Amino acid sequence: MSAPLRLVIFDVDGTLVDSQGDIVAAMTHAFDGIGAPVPARDDILGIVGLSLDVAMARLAPNLDNADHVRLTDGYKASYMGLRKKAGAAQSSPLYPGALAALDLLNALPYTLLGVATGKSKRGLDKLLEGHGLQRLFVTQQVADFHPSKPHPSMIHAALRETGVDAANAVMIGDTSFDMEMARAAGVTGVGVSWGYHGRARLEAAHTIIDSFEALPECLATYWEQTV
């Protein structure tokens, strides 16, 4: 009897790649562009993973919708400029051990890989192309087509596209939004401690790992428990 299909879904910013430098710089440029006070660095990193419209409303609750739109447009333009100047791989480098872990998981039988990110499709495409990762992810869920995290829409879509049961899926992420999304979708959440929220905010996670080297064993243990 064959094993059931399994799906490992990854967040991107703060989980696979460290894009904080460009995120903070682009957000600073956006706020400066409309003459609004620039949020603190920790506040900016705290909204990573949310769709931009939701993120801007949280960062600038006293501004109106028109200003939020201007902030979003300014952020996108600045971020794309920074990425174009440095190149996607240099602008958002992979965390240590990420590529090796992805290749190892991709080689496992009955195991599929996916992405669920607050990035746009264009942004994700550029990032995956820059790192040569297009081949790895069979399902790619982006902000263009879904409500913002922690709404479970992205995970639900990934499960439908792959035909994997929720009980056989795992969400890997660095923020509370990822872990809350996983819980809302009925899948197991594995938090990573190297990202933008830290352990204290990952209370919805089933478990937390401190390095990519720990991920394969963590998943193997979980799969054994679900057999």
mmCIF file of C-alpha atoms in Angstrom, residues 75-159:
data_model
loop_
_atom_site.group_PDB
_atom_site.id
_atom_site.type_symbol
_atom_site.label_atom_id
_atom_site.label_comp_id
_atom_site.label_asym_id
_atom_site.label_seq_id
_atom_site.Cartn_x
_atom_site.Cartn_y
_atom_site.Cartn_z
ATOM 1 C CA TYR A 75 6.657 50.656 -1.272
ATOM 2 C CA LYS A 76 6.233 48.528 -4.382
ATOM 3 C CA ALA A 77 8.166 50.945 -6.565
ATOM 4 C CA SER A 78 11.016 51.249 -4.074
ATOM 5 C CA TYR A 79 11.210 47.510 -3.411
ATOM 6 C CA MET A 80 11.306 46.679 -7.114
ATOM 7 C CA GLY A 81 14.027 49.284 -7.629
ATOM 8 C CA LEU A 82 16.173 47.818 -4.880
ATOM 9 C CA ARG A 83 15.679 44.296 -6.210
ATOM 10 C CA LYS A 84 16.543 45.350 -9.752
ATOM 11 C CA LYS A 85 19.707 47.104 -8.600
ATOM 12 C CA ALA A 86 21.087 44.244 -6.504
ATOM 13 C CA GLY A 87 19.416 41.224 -8.103
ATOM 14 C CA ALA A 88 16.843 39.058 -6.365
ATOM 15 C CA ALA A 89 19.328 36.550 -4.939
ATOM 16 C CA GLN A 90 21.470 39.280 -3.376
ATOM 17 C CA SER A 91 18.496 41.426 -2.348
ATOM 18 C CA SER A 92 16.788 38.529 -0.543
ATOM 19 C CA PRO A 93 19.421 35.888 0.269
ATOM 20 C CA LEU A 94 18.423 32.393 1.321
ATOM 21 C CA TYR A 95 18.878 31.578 4.987
ATOM 22 C CA PRO A 96 21.701 29.123 5.791
ATOM 23 C CA GLY A 97 20.670 25.568 5.071
ATOM 24 C CA ALA A 98 17.500 26.506 3.199
ATOM 25 C CA LEU A 99 18.502 25.182 -0.217
ATOM 26 C CA ALA A 100 19.856 21.913 1.152
ATOM 27 C CA ALA A 101 16.664 21.335 3.138
ATOM 28 C CA LEU A 102 14.473 22.095 0.124
ATOM 29 C CA ASP A 103 16.448 19.719 -2.094
ATOM 30 C CA LEU A 104 16.314 16.970 0.525
ATOM 31 C CA LEU A 105 12.554 17.308 1.007
ATOM 32 C CA ASN A 106 11.953 17.514 -2.735
ATOM 33 C CA ALA A 107 13.736 14.188 -3.191
ATOM 34 C CA LEU A 108 11.503 12.383 -0.692
ATOM 35 C CA PRO A 109 8.812 10.112 -2.146
ATOM 36 C CA TYR A 110 5.177 11.210 -1.773
ATOM 37 C CA THR A 111 6.297 14.683 -0.664
ATOM 38 C CA LEU A 112 5.256 17.894 -2.413
ATOM 39 C CA LEU A 113 6.482 21.410 -1.706
ATOM 40 C CA GLY A 114 4.493 24.629 -1.841
ATOM 41 C CA VAL A 115 4.626 28.323 -1.010
ATOM 42 C CA ALA A 116 2.118 30.587 0.751
ATOM 43 C CA THR A 117 3.323 34.182 0.851
ATOM 44 C CA GLY A 118 2.190 37.751 1.238
ATOM 45 C CA LYS A 119 4.262 38.578 -1.835
ATOM 46 C CA SER A 120 2.659 39.358 -5.183
ATOM 47 C CA LYS A 121 2.921 36.805 -7.980
ATOM 48 C CA ARG A 122 5.371 39.060 -9.770
ATOM 49 C CA GLY A 123 7.512 39.374 -6.657
ATOM 50 C CA LEU A 124 7.508 35.645 -5.993
ATOM 51 C CA ASP A 125 8.316 34.833 -9.622
ATOM 52 C CA LYS A 126 11.323 37.185 -9.552
ATOM 53 C CA LEU A 127 12.558 35.702 -6.285
ATOM 54 C CA LEU A 128 12.228 32.078 -7.364
ATOM 55 C CA GLU A 129 13.876 32.868 -10.686
ATOM 56 C CA GLY A 130 16.737 34.665 -8.941
ATOM 57 C CA HIS A 131 17.457 31.645 -6.760
ATOM 58 C CA GLY A 132 16.653 29.009 -9.377
ATOM 59 C CA LEU A 133 13.857 27.540 -7.271
ATOM 60 C CA GLN A 134 11.008 27.454 -9.804
ATOM 61 C CA ARG A 135 11.299 23.669 -10.127
ATOM 62 C CA LEU A 136 10.627 22.953 -6.473
ATOM 63 C CA PHE A 137 7.168 24.292 -5.652
ATOM 64 C CA VAL A 138 4.150 22.594 -7.180
ATOM 65 C CA THR A 139 1.693 25.035 -5.611
ATOM 66 C CA GLN A 140 2.357 28.759 -5.178
ATOM 67 C CA GLN A 141 -0.157 30.890 -3.294
ATOM 68 C CA VAL A 142 0.316 34.676 -3.353
ATOM 69 C CA ALA A 143 -1.388 37.811 -2.085
ATOM 70 C CA ASP A 144 -2.895 38.708 -5.476
ATOM 71 C CA PHE A 145 -5.542 36.006 -5.230
ATOM 72 C CA HIS A 146 -6.270 35.594 -1.516
ATOM 73 C CA PRO A 147 -7.259 37.475 1.619
ATOM 74 C CA SER A 148 -4.312 38.403 3.812
ATOM 75 C CA LYS A 149 -2.868 35.947 6.283
ATOM 76 C CA PRO A 150 -3.956 34.641 8.766
ATOM 77 C CA HIS A 151 -7.040 33.846 6.654
ATOM 78 C CA PRO A 152 -6.696 30.154 5.657
ATOM 79 C CA SER A 153 -7.511 30.716 1.965
ATOM 80 C CA MET A 154 -3.943 30.169 0.757
ATOM 81 C CA ILE A 155 -3.609 26.824 2.489
ATOM 82 C CA HIS A 156 -7.056 25.688 1.405
ATOM 83 C CA ALA A 157 -6.110 26.447 -2.206
ATOM 84 C CA ALA A 158 -2.800 24.597 -1.869
ATOM 85 C CA LEU A 159 -4.592 21.528 -0.507
#
